[in-house]
PDB file of C-alpha atoms in Angstrom:
ATOM      1  CA  MET Y  18      22.584 -32.148 -37.897  1.00 93.00           C
ATOM      2  CA  LYS Y  19      20.754 -28.946 -38.409  1.00 97.00           C
ATOM      3  CA  VAL Y  20      22.482 -25.704 -39.414  1.00 98.00           C
ATOM      4  CA  LEU Y  21      21.136 -22.225 -39.607  1.00 98.00           C
ATOM      5  CA  MET Y  22      22.594 -19.870 -42.011  1.00 98.00           C
ATOM      6  CA  VAL Y  23      22.013 -16.097 -41.481  1.00 98.00           C
ATOM      7  CA  LEU Y  24      22.250 -13.797 -44.344  1.00 98.00           C
ATOM      8  CA  THR Y  25      21.934 -10.042 -44.657  1.00 98.00           C
ATOM      9  CA  SER Y  26      19.091  -8.103 -46.099  1.00 98.00           C
ATOM     10  CA  HIS Y  27      21.161  -4.919 -46.827  1.00 98.00           C
ATOM     11  CA  ASP Y  28      21.650  -4.096 -50.500  1.00 98.00           C
ATOM     12  CA  THR Y  29      23.182  -0.586 -50.494  1.00 97.00           C
ATOM     13  CA  LEU Y  30      26.955   0.016 -50.365  1.00 96.00           C
ATOM     14  CA  GLY Y  31      27.054   3.315 -48.259  1.00 94.00           C
ATOM     15  CA  ASN Y  32      26.553   6.367 -50.420  1.00 93.00           C
ATOM     16  CA  THR Y  33      28.586   4.808 -53.405  1.00 94.00           C
ATOM     17  CA  GLY Y  34      25.266   4.206 -55.242  1.00 94.00           C
ATOM     18  CA  ARG Y  35      26.438   0.664 -55.991  1.00 96.00           C
ATOM     19  CA  LYS Y  36      24.841  -2.582 -54.738  1.00 97.00           C
ATOM     20  CA  THR Y  37      26.092  -4.908 -52.134  1.00 98.00           C
ATOM     21  CA  GLY Y  38      24.814  -8.023 -50.139  1.00 98.00           C
ATOM     22  CA  PHE Y  39      26.239 -11.381 -49.157  1.00 98.00           C
ATOM     23  CA  TRP Y  40      29.352 -12.612 -50.784  1.00 98.00           C
ATOM     24  CA  LEU Y  41      28.512 -15.691 -52.920  1.00 98.00           C
ATOM     25  CA  GLU Y  42      31.493 -17.872 -52.006  1.00 98.00           C
ATOM     26  CA  GLU Y  43      30.964 -17.214 -48.363  1.00 98.00           C
ATOM     27  CA  LEU Y  44      27.445 -18.727 -48.871  1.00 98.00           C
ATOM     28  CA  ALA Y  45      28.117 -21.720 -51.330  1.00 98.00           C
ATOM     29  CA  ALA Y  46      31.353 -22.933 -49.846  1.00 98.00           C
ATOM     30  CA  PRO Y  47      29.946 -23.630 -46.486  1.00 98.00           C
ATOM     31  CA  TYR Y  48      26.484 -24.601 -47.786  1.00 98.00           C
ATOM     32  CA  TYR Y  49      28.066 -27.567 -49.619  1.00 98.00           C
ATOM     33  CA  VAL Y  50      30.313 -28.447 -46.616  1.00 97.00           C
ATOM     34  CA  PHE Y  51      27.148 -28.842 -44.463  1.00 97.00           C
ATOM     35  CA  LYS Y  52      24.855 -30.389 -47.358  1.00 97.00           C
ATOM     36  CA  ASP Y  53      27.505 -32.879 -48.316  1.00 96.00           C
ATOM     37  CA  ALA Y  54      27.882 -33.987 -44.853  1.00 95.00           C
ATOM     38  CA  GLY Y  55      24.081 -34.611 -44.764  1.00 96.00           C
ATOM     39  CA  ALA Y  56      23.075 -31.670 -42.722  1.00 97.00           C
ATOM     40  CA  GLU Y  57      19.728 -29.939 -42.850  1.00 97.00           C
ATOM     41  CA  ILE Y  58      20.218 -26.247 -43.804  1.00 98.00           C
ATOM     42  CA  THR Y  59      17.961 -23.425 -43.025  1.00 98.00           C
ATOM     43  CA  LEU Y  60      18.551 -20.059 -44.614  1.00 98.00           C
ATOM     44  CA  ALA Y  61      17.464 -16.770 -42.695  1.00 98.00           C
ATOM     45  CA  SER Y  62      17.728 -13.106 -43.068  1.00 98.00           C
ATOM     46  CA  PRO Y  63      16.329 -10.110 -41.265  1.00 98.00           C
ATOM     47  CA  LYS Y  64      13.550  -9.434 -44.045  1.00 98.00           C
ATOM     48  CA  GLY Y  65      12.974 -13.074 -45.117  1.00 98.00           C
ATOM     49  CA  GLY Y  66      12.811 -13.767 -48.858  1.00 98.00           C
ATOM     50  CA  GLN Y  67      15.531 -13.548 -51.285  1.00 98.00           C
ATOM     51  CA  PRO Y  68      18.461 -11.849 -49.912  1.00 98.00           C
ATOM     52  CA  PRO Y  69      20.619  -9.444 -51.833  1.00 98.00           C
ATOM     53  CA  LEU Y  70      23.728 -10.795 -53.593  1.00 98.00           C
ATOM     54  CA  ASP Y  71      26.793  -8.636 -53.939  1.00 97.00           C
ATOM     55  CA  PRO Y  72      26.920  -8.572 -57.779  1.00 97.00           C
ATOM     56  CA  LYS Y  73      30.778  -8.300 -57.636  1.00 96.00           C
ATOM     57  CA  SER Y  74      30.853 -11.797 -55.831  1.00 97.00           C
ATOM     58  CA  ASP Y  75      29.251 -13.299 -59.054  1.00 95.00           C
ATOM     59  CA  GLU Y  76      31.827 -11.886 -61.409  1.00 96.00           C
ATOM     60  CA  PRO Y  77      33.924 -14.440 -63.364  1.00 95.00           C
ATOM     61  CA  MET Y  78      37.081 -13.634 -61.460  1.00 94.00           C
ATOM     62  CA  PHE Y  79      35.466 -14.457 -58.103  1.00 95.00           C
ATOM     63  CA  GLN Y  80      33.569 -17.717 -59.165  1.00 95.00           C
ATOM     64  CA  THR Y  81      34.696 -21.057 -57.774  1.00 96.00           C
ATOM     65  CA  GLU Y  82      33.851 -24.430 -58.509  1.00 96.00           C
ATOM     66  CA  LEU Y  83      31.278 -24.132 -55.607  1.00 97.00           C
ATOM     67  CA  THR Y  84      29.837 -20.854 -56.618  1.00 97.00           C
ATOM     68  CA  ARG Y  85      29.274 -22.484 -59.957  1.00 97.00           C
ATOM     69  CA  ARG Y  86      27.817 -25.629 -58.402  1.00 97.00           C
ATOM     70  CA  PHE Y  87      25.483 -23.149 -56.408  1.00 97.00           C
ATOM     71  CA  ASN Y  88      24.302 -21.250 -59.391  1.00 97.00           C
ATOM     72  CA  ALA Y  89      23.473 -24.507 -61.031  1.00 97.00           C
ATOM     73  CA  ASP Y  90      21.596 -25.949 -58.158  1.00 97.00           C
ATOM     74  CA  GLY Y  91      17.892 -25.408 -58.551  1.00 97.00           C
ATOM     75  CA  LEU Y  92      17.024 -26.524 -55.190  1.00 97.00           C
ATOM     76  CA  ALA Y  93      19.659 -24.199 -53.376  1.00 98.00           C
ATOM     77  CA  LYS Y  94      18.438 -21.141 -55.453  1.00 97.00           C
ATOM     78  CA  ALA Y  95      14.990 -21.845 -54.600  1.00 97.00           C
ATOM     79  CA  GLN Y  96      15.856 -22.257 -50.904  1.00 97.00           C
ATOM     80  CA  LEU Y  97      17.828 -18.984 -51.092  1.00 98.00           C
ATOM     81  CA  ALA Y  98      14.796 -17.132 -52.616  1.00 98.00           C
ATOM     82  CA  GLU Y  99      12.662 -17.979 -49.609  1.00 98.00           C
ATOM     83  CA  THR Y 100      14.901 -17.141 -46.633  1.00 98.00           C
ATOM     84  CA  VAL Y 101      13.040 -17.417 -43.291  1.00 98.00           C
ATOM     85  CA  CYS Y 102      12.439 -14.222 -41.263  1.00 98.00           C
ATOM     86  CA  LEU Y 103      14.970 -13.872 -38.678  1.00 97.00           C
ATOM     87  CA  ASP Y 104      12.395 -13.053 -36.042  1.00 96.00           C
ATOM     88  CA  SER Y 105      10.722 -16.349 -36.487  1.00 97.00           C
ATOM     89  CA  ILE Y 106      13.918 -18.305 -35.700  1.00 97.00           C
ATOM     90  CA  ASP Y 107      14.427 -20.300 -32.578  1.00 97.00           C
ATOM     91  CA  GLN Y 108      17.847 -21.525 -31.530  1.00 97.00           C
ATOM     92  CA  LYS Y 109      16.480 -24.507 -29.928  1.00 98.00           C
ATOM     93  CA  ASP Y 110      15.711 -25.758 -33.548  1.00 98.00           C
ATOM     94  CA  PHE Y 111      19.342 -25.854 -34.482  1.00 98.00           C
ATOM     95  CA  ASP Y 112      22.702 -27.594 -33.622  1.00 97.00           C
ATOM     96  CA  THR Y 113      24.610 -24.401 -34.841  1.00 98.00           C
ATOM     97  CA  VAL Y 114      24.680 -21.196 -36.794  1.00 98.00           C
ATOM     98  CA  PHE Y 115      26.940 -19.868 -39.470  1.00 98.00           C
ATOM     99  CA  TYR Y 116      27.159 -16.155 -40.622  1.00 98.00           C
ATOM    100  CA  PRO Y 117      28.401 -15.678 -44.263  1.00 98.00           C
ATOM    101  CA  GLY Y 118      29.808 -12.199 -44.979  1.00 97.00           C
ATOM    102  CA  GLY Y 119      30.125  -9.749 -47.931  1.00 97.00           C
ATOM    103  CA  HIS Y 120      29.671  -5.965 -47.145  1.00 98.00           C
ATOM    104  CA  GLY Y 121      25.943  -6.066 -46.649  1.00 98.00           C
ATOM    105  CA  PRO Y 122      26.062  -7.660 -43.022  1.00 98.00           C
ATOM    106  CA  LEU Y 123      28.054  -4.621 -41.633  1.00 98.00           C
ATOM    107  CA  TRP Y 124      24.751  -2.506 -42.074  1.00 98.00           C
ATOM    108  CA  ASP Y 125      22.070  -4.530 -40.907  1.00 98.00           C
ATOM    109  CA  LEU Y 126      23.034  -7.532 -38.949  1.00 98.00           C
ATOM    110  CA  PRO Y 127      25.263  -5.903 -36.026  1.00 98.00           C
ATOM    111  CA  GLU Y 128      22.239  -3.705 -35.012  1.00 97.00           C
ATOM    112  CA  ASP Y 129      19.596  -6.335 -35.613  1.00 98.00           C
ATOM    113  CA  PRO Y 130      18.206  -7.144 -32.024  1.00 98.00           C
ATOM    114  CA  ASN Y 131      16.921 -10.655 -33.432  1.00 98.00           C
ATOM    115  CA  SER Y 132      20.531 -11.379 -34.612  1.00 98.00           C
ATOM    116  CA  ILE Y 133      22.024 -10.290 -31.167  1.00 98.00           C
ATOM    117  CA  LYS Y 134      19.626 -12.380 -29.289  1.00 98.00           C
ATOM    118  CA  LEU Y 135      19.852 -15.267 -31.536  1.00 98.00           C
ATOM    119  CA  ILE Y 136      23.748 -15.479 -31.175  1.00 98.00           C
ATOM    120  CA  GLU Y 137      23.648 -15.007 -27.336  1.00 98.00           C
ATOM    121  CA  SER Y 138      21.112 -17.744 -27.239  1.00 98.00           C
ATOM    122  CA  PHE Y 139      23.381 -20.031 -29.039  1.00 98.00           C
ATOM    123  CA  VAL Y 140      26.243 -19.274 -26.825  1.00 97.00           C
ATOM    124  CA  ALA Y 141      24.202 -19.840 -23.742  1.00 97.00           C
ATOM    125  CA  ALA Y 142      23.087 -23.255 -25.110  1.00 97.00           C
ATOM    126  CA  GLY Y 143      26.609 -24.115 -25.464  1.00 96.00           C
ATOM    127  CA  LYS Y 144      26.268 -24.286 -29.244  1.00 97.00           C
ATOM    128  CA  PRO Y 145      29.068 -23.501 -31.676  1.00 98.00           C
ATOM    129  CA  VAL Y 146      28.931 -20.369 -33.746  1.00 98.00           C
ATOM    130  CA  ALA Y 147      30.758 -19.348 -36.901  1.00 98.00           C
ATOM    131  CA  LEU Y 148      31.122 -16.141 -38.732  1.00 98.00           C
ATOM    132  CA  VAL Y 149      33.489 -15.441 -41.782  1.00 98.00           C
ATOM    133  CA  CYS Y 150      34.924 -12.281 -43.407  1.00 98.00           C
ATOM    134  CA  HIS Y 151      32.965  -9.262 -42.647  1.00 98.00           C
ATOM    135  CA  ALA Y 152      30.310 -11.254 -40.548  1.00 98.00           C
ATOM    136  CA  PRO Y 153      32.593 -11.259 -37.389  1.00 98.00           C
ATOM    137  CA  GLY Y 154      31.588  -7.695 -36.991  1.00 98.00           C
ATOM    138  CA  VAL Y 155      28.071  -8.820 -36.284  1.00 98.00           C
ATOM    139  CA  LEU Y 156      29.420  -9.672 -32.920  1.00 98.00           C
ATOM    140  CA  ARG Y 157      29.893  -6.053 -31.978  1.00 97.00           C
ATOM    141  CA  HIS Y 158      26.780  -5.663 -29.699  1.00 98.00           C
ATOM    142  CA  VAL Y 159      26.658  -9.310 -28.405  1.00 98.00           C
ATOM    143  CA  THR Y 160      27.410  -9.473 -24.795  1.00 98.00           C
ATOM    144  CA  LYS Y 161      27.926 -11.877 -22.129  1.00 96.00           C
ATOM    145  CA  PRO Y 162      25.370 -12.270 -19.273  1.00 95.00           C
ATOM    146  CA  ASP Y 163      27.253  -9.545 -17.221  1.00 96.00           C
ATOM    147  CA  GLY Y 164      26.753  -7.079 -20.061  1.00 96.00           C
ATOM    148  CA  THR Y 165      30.457  -7.209 -21.140  1.00 98.00           C
ATOM    149  CA  PRO Y 166      31.477  -7.775 -24.957  1.00 98.00           C
ATOM    150  CA  PHE Y 167      31.131 -11.447 -25.830  1.00 98.00           C
ATOM    151  CA  VAL Y 168      34.479 -11.119 -27.923  1.00 98.00           C
ATOM    152  CA  GLU Y 169      36.525  -9.588 -25.034  1.00 98.00           C
ATOM    153  CA  GLY Y 170      39.447 -11.869 -24.543  1.00 98.00           C
ATOM    154  CA  ARG Y 171      38.555 -14.299 -27.212  1.00 98.00           C
ATOM    155  CA  TYR Y 172      40.796 -15.159 -30.137  1.00 98.00           C
ATOM    156  CA  VAL Y 173      39.277 -14.126 -33.479  1.00 98.00           C
ATOM    157  CA  THR Y 174      39.899 -13.023 -37.018  1.00 98.00           C
ATOM    158  CA  GLY Y 175      37.865 -11.524 -39.678  1.00 98.00           C
ATOM    159  CA  PHE Y 176      38.240  -9.122 -42.731  1.00 98.00           C
ATOM    160  CA  THR Y 177      41.425  -7.153 -42.056  1.00 98.00           C
ATOM    161  CA  ASN Y 178      41.867  -3.354 -42.334  1.00 98.00           C
ATOM    162  CA  ALA Y 179      44.499  -4.049 -45.043  1.00 98.00           C
ATOM    163  CA  GLU Y 180      42.101  -6.141 -47.105  1.00 98.00           C
ATOM    164  CA  GLU Y 181      39.318  -3.515 -46.694  1.00 98.00           C
ATOM    165  CA  GLU Y 182      41.793  -0.801 -48.094  1.00 98.00           C
ATOM    166  CA  ALA Y 183      42.758  -3.273 -51.020  1.00 97.00           C
ATOM    167  CA  VAL Y 184      39.144  -3.258 -52.027  1.00 96.00           C
ATOM    168  CA  GLY Y 185      38.839   0.682 -51.554  1.00 96.00           C
ATOM    169  CA  LEU Y 186      36.037   0.602 -49.013  1.00 96.00           C
ATOM    170  CA  THR Y 187      37.835   1.820 -45.864  1.00 97.00           C
ATOM    171  CA  LYS Y 188      35.852   5.040 -45.900  1.00 97.00           C
ATOM    172  CA  VAL Y 189      32.604   3.553 -47.102  1.00 97.00           C
ATOM    173  CA  VAL Y 190      31.920   0.935 -44.514  1.00 97.00           C
ATOM    174  CA  PRO Y 191      30.282   1.905 -41.230  1.00 97.00           C
ATOM    175  CA  PHE Y 192      33.290   0.247 -39.255  1.00 98.00           C
ATOM    176  CA  LEU Y 193      36.431  -1.609 -39.773  1.00 98.00           C
ATOM    177  CA  VAL Y 194      35.936  -5.284 -38.659  1.00 98.00           C
ATOM    178  CA  GLU Y 195      39.545  -5.457 -37.261  1.00 98.00           C
ATOM    179  CA  ASP Y 196      39.439  -2.312 -35.421  1.00 98.00           C
ATOM    180  CA  GLU Y 197      35.957  -2.980 -33.812  1.00 98.00           C
ATOM    181  CA  LEU Y 198      36.931  -6.379 -32.580  1.00 98.00           C
ATOM    182  CA  ILE Y 199      40.130  -5.078 -31.249  1.00 98.00           C
ATOM    183  CA  SER Y 200      38.357  -2.247 -29.761  1.00 98.00           C
ATOM    184  CA  LEU Y 201      35.976  -4.781 -27.835  1.00 98.00           C
ATOM    185  CA  GLY Y 202      38.947  -6.417 -26.357  1.00 98.00           C
ATOM    186  CA  ALA Y 203      39.231  -9.517 -28.720  1.00 98.00           C
ATOM    187  CA  VAL Y 204      42.659 -10.790 -29.595  1.00 98.00           C
ATOM    188  CA  PHE Y 205      42.559 -10.371 -33.466  1.00 98.00           C
ATOM    189  CA  SER Y 206      45.053 -12.461 -35.536  1.00 98.00           C
ATOM    190  CA  LYS Y 207      45.514 -12.445 -39.451  1.00 98.00           C
ATOM    191  CA  VAL Y 208      47.496 -13.782 -42.075  1.00 98.00           C
ATOM    192  CA  LYS Y 209      48.554 -12.067 -45.655  1.00 98.00           C
ATOM    193  CA  ASP Y 210      45.776 -10.698 -47.572  1.00 98.00           C
ATOM    194  CA  TRP Y 211      43.307 -13.122 -48.989  1.00 97.00           C
ATOM    195  CA  GLY Y 212      45.257 -16.012 -47.120  1.00 97.00           C
ATOM    196  CA  VAL Y 213      43.025 -18.858 -45.580  1.00 98.00           C
ATOM    197  CA  HIS Y 214      42.960 -18.180 -41.926  1.00 98.00           C
ATOM    198  CA  THR Y 215      40.293 -19.587 -39.363  1.00 98.00           C
ATOM    199  CA  VAL Y 216      40.460 -19.256 -35.543  1.00 98.00           C
ATOM    200  CA  VAL Y 217      38.801 -21.637 -33.493  1.00 98.00           C
ATOM    201  CA  ASP Y 218      38.353 -20.305 -29.793  1.00 97.00           C
ATOM    202  CA  GLY Y 219      36.084 -23.096 -27.980  1.00 95.00           C
ATOM    203  CA  ARG Y 220      32.825 -22.884 -29.554  1.00 96.00           C
ATOM    204  CA  LEU Y 221      33.479 -19.395 -31.438  1.00 98.00           C
ATOM    205  CA  ILE Y 222      34.996 -19.998 -34.867  1.00 98.00           C
ATOM    206  CA  THR Y 223      35.918 -16.981 -37.071  1.00 98.00           C
ATOM    207  CA  GLY Y 224      37.380 -17.005 -40.608  1.00 98.00           C
ATOM    208  CA  GLN Y 225      39.450 -14.170 -42.407  1.00 98.00           C
ATOM    209  CA  ASN Y 226      37.919 -13.835 -45.741  1.00 98.00           C
ATOM    210  CA  PRO Y 227      35.868 -15.517 -48.524  1.00 97.00           C
ATOM    211  CA  ALA Y 228      38.954 -18.047 -49.147  1.00 97.00           C
ATOM    212  CA  SER Y 229      38.478 -19.234 -45.422  1.00 98.00           C
ATOM    213  CA  SER Y 230      34.776 -20.233 -45.773  1.00 98.00           C
ATOM    214  CA  ALA Y 231      35.126 -23.901 -46.346  1.00 97.00           C
ATOM    215  CA  GLU Y 232      37.640 -24.090 -43.653  1.00 98.00           C
ATOM    216  CA  ALA Y 233      35.619 -22.190 -41.158  1.00 98.00           C
ATOM    217  CA  ALA Y 234      32.439 -24.362 -42.084  1.00 98.00           C
ATOM    218  CA  GLU Y 235      34.622 -27.471 -41.477  1.00 97.00           C
ATOM    219  CA  ALA Y 236      35.947 -26.255 -38.358  1.00 98.00           C
ATOM    220  CA  LEU Y 237      32.273 -25.763 -37.253  1.00 98.00           C
ATOM    221  CA  MET Y 238      31.246 -29.235 -38.150  1.00 97.00           C
ATOM    222  CA  ALA Y 239      33.877 -30.475 -36.218  1.00 96.00           C
ATOM    223  CA  ALA Y 240      32.925 -28.402 -33.098  1.00 95.00           C
ATOM    224  CA  VAL Y 241      29.336 -29.612 -33.387  1.00 95.00           C
ATOM    225  CA  ASN Y 242      30.431 -33.157 -33.657  1.00 92.00           C
ATOM    226  CA  LEU Y 243      32.483 -32.723 -30.586  1.00 90.00           C
ATOM    227  CA  VAL Y 244      29.555 -31.097 -28.636  1.00 87.00           C
ATOM    228  CA  LYS Y 245      27.388 -34.023 -29.612  1.00 85.00           C
ATOM    229  CA  THR Y 246      30.022 -36.542 -28.580  1.00 88.00           C
ATOM    230  CA  ARG Y 247      30.409 -35.113 -25.099  1.00 85.00           C
ATOM    231  CA  ALA Y 248      26.719 -34.851 -24.712  1.00 81.00           C
ATOM    232  CA  ALA Y 249      26.242 -38.698 -25.589  1.00 75.00           C
TER     233      ALA Y 249
END
């Protein structure tokens, strides 16, 4: 199985003067779900090279067994330092794509034409797509062949308004994931703040927050295996 993981290249948290990027747990937990299942993983980002890590996600209170495993994994760290440029990625080379979140993706990936086309090409090819936490916001400009929003009428989740308020960034982010998805016609569901929640709608899988990362990755693996079984 060949899995593509797409990370942000954006490192500035609005006008706060603080740094942002991808959230470590949202990379590490899925990374090892895929790796431990024997998948071949490719990491990509809009600019290529080392993507910015949200420094907060590496603080002791947010570390997990898998973030510590990632930080101690020389091969994984080397792979992260050399992400492939998104404009060189071809959907045909992969079975599926996973988008980790963090606040960084809200600024660059929703507007990135390569990301938009890539997701649309995975969908057109009948391949599962998964996004977690803030990353479901990356779907805001993804459309169906008739030009309507891809998420319209679909069941999704993502980082909630309440969770954004809890971290004090409601007025900083370019848009709120929950509000944006609802405005596009999606059917948005959620559980309590920081609870594990994953929504599977056919071949679209979304997770609510960092704690949902591993579960979303496992759901994605199951979806890919189902597609392969049906194609056999």
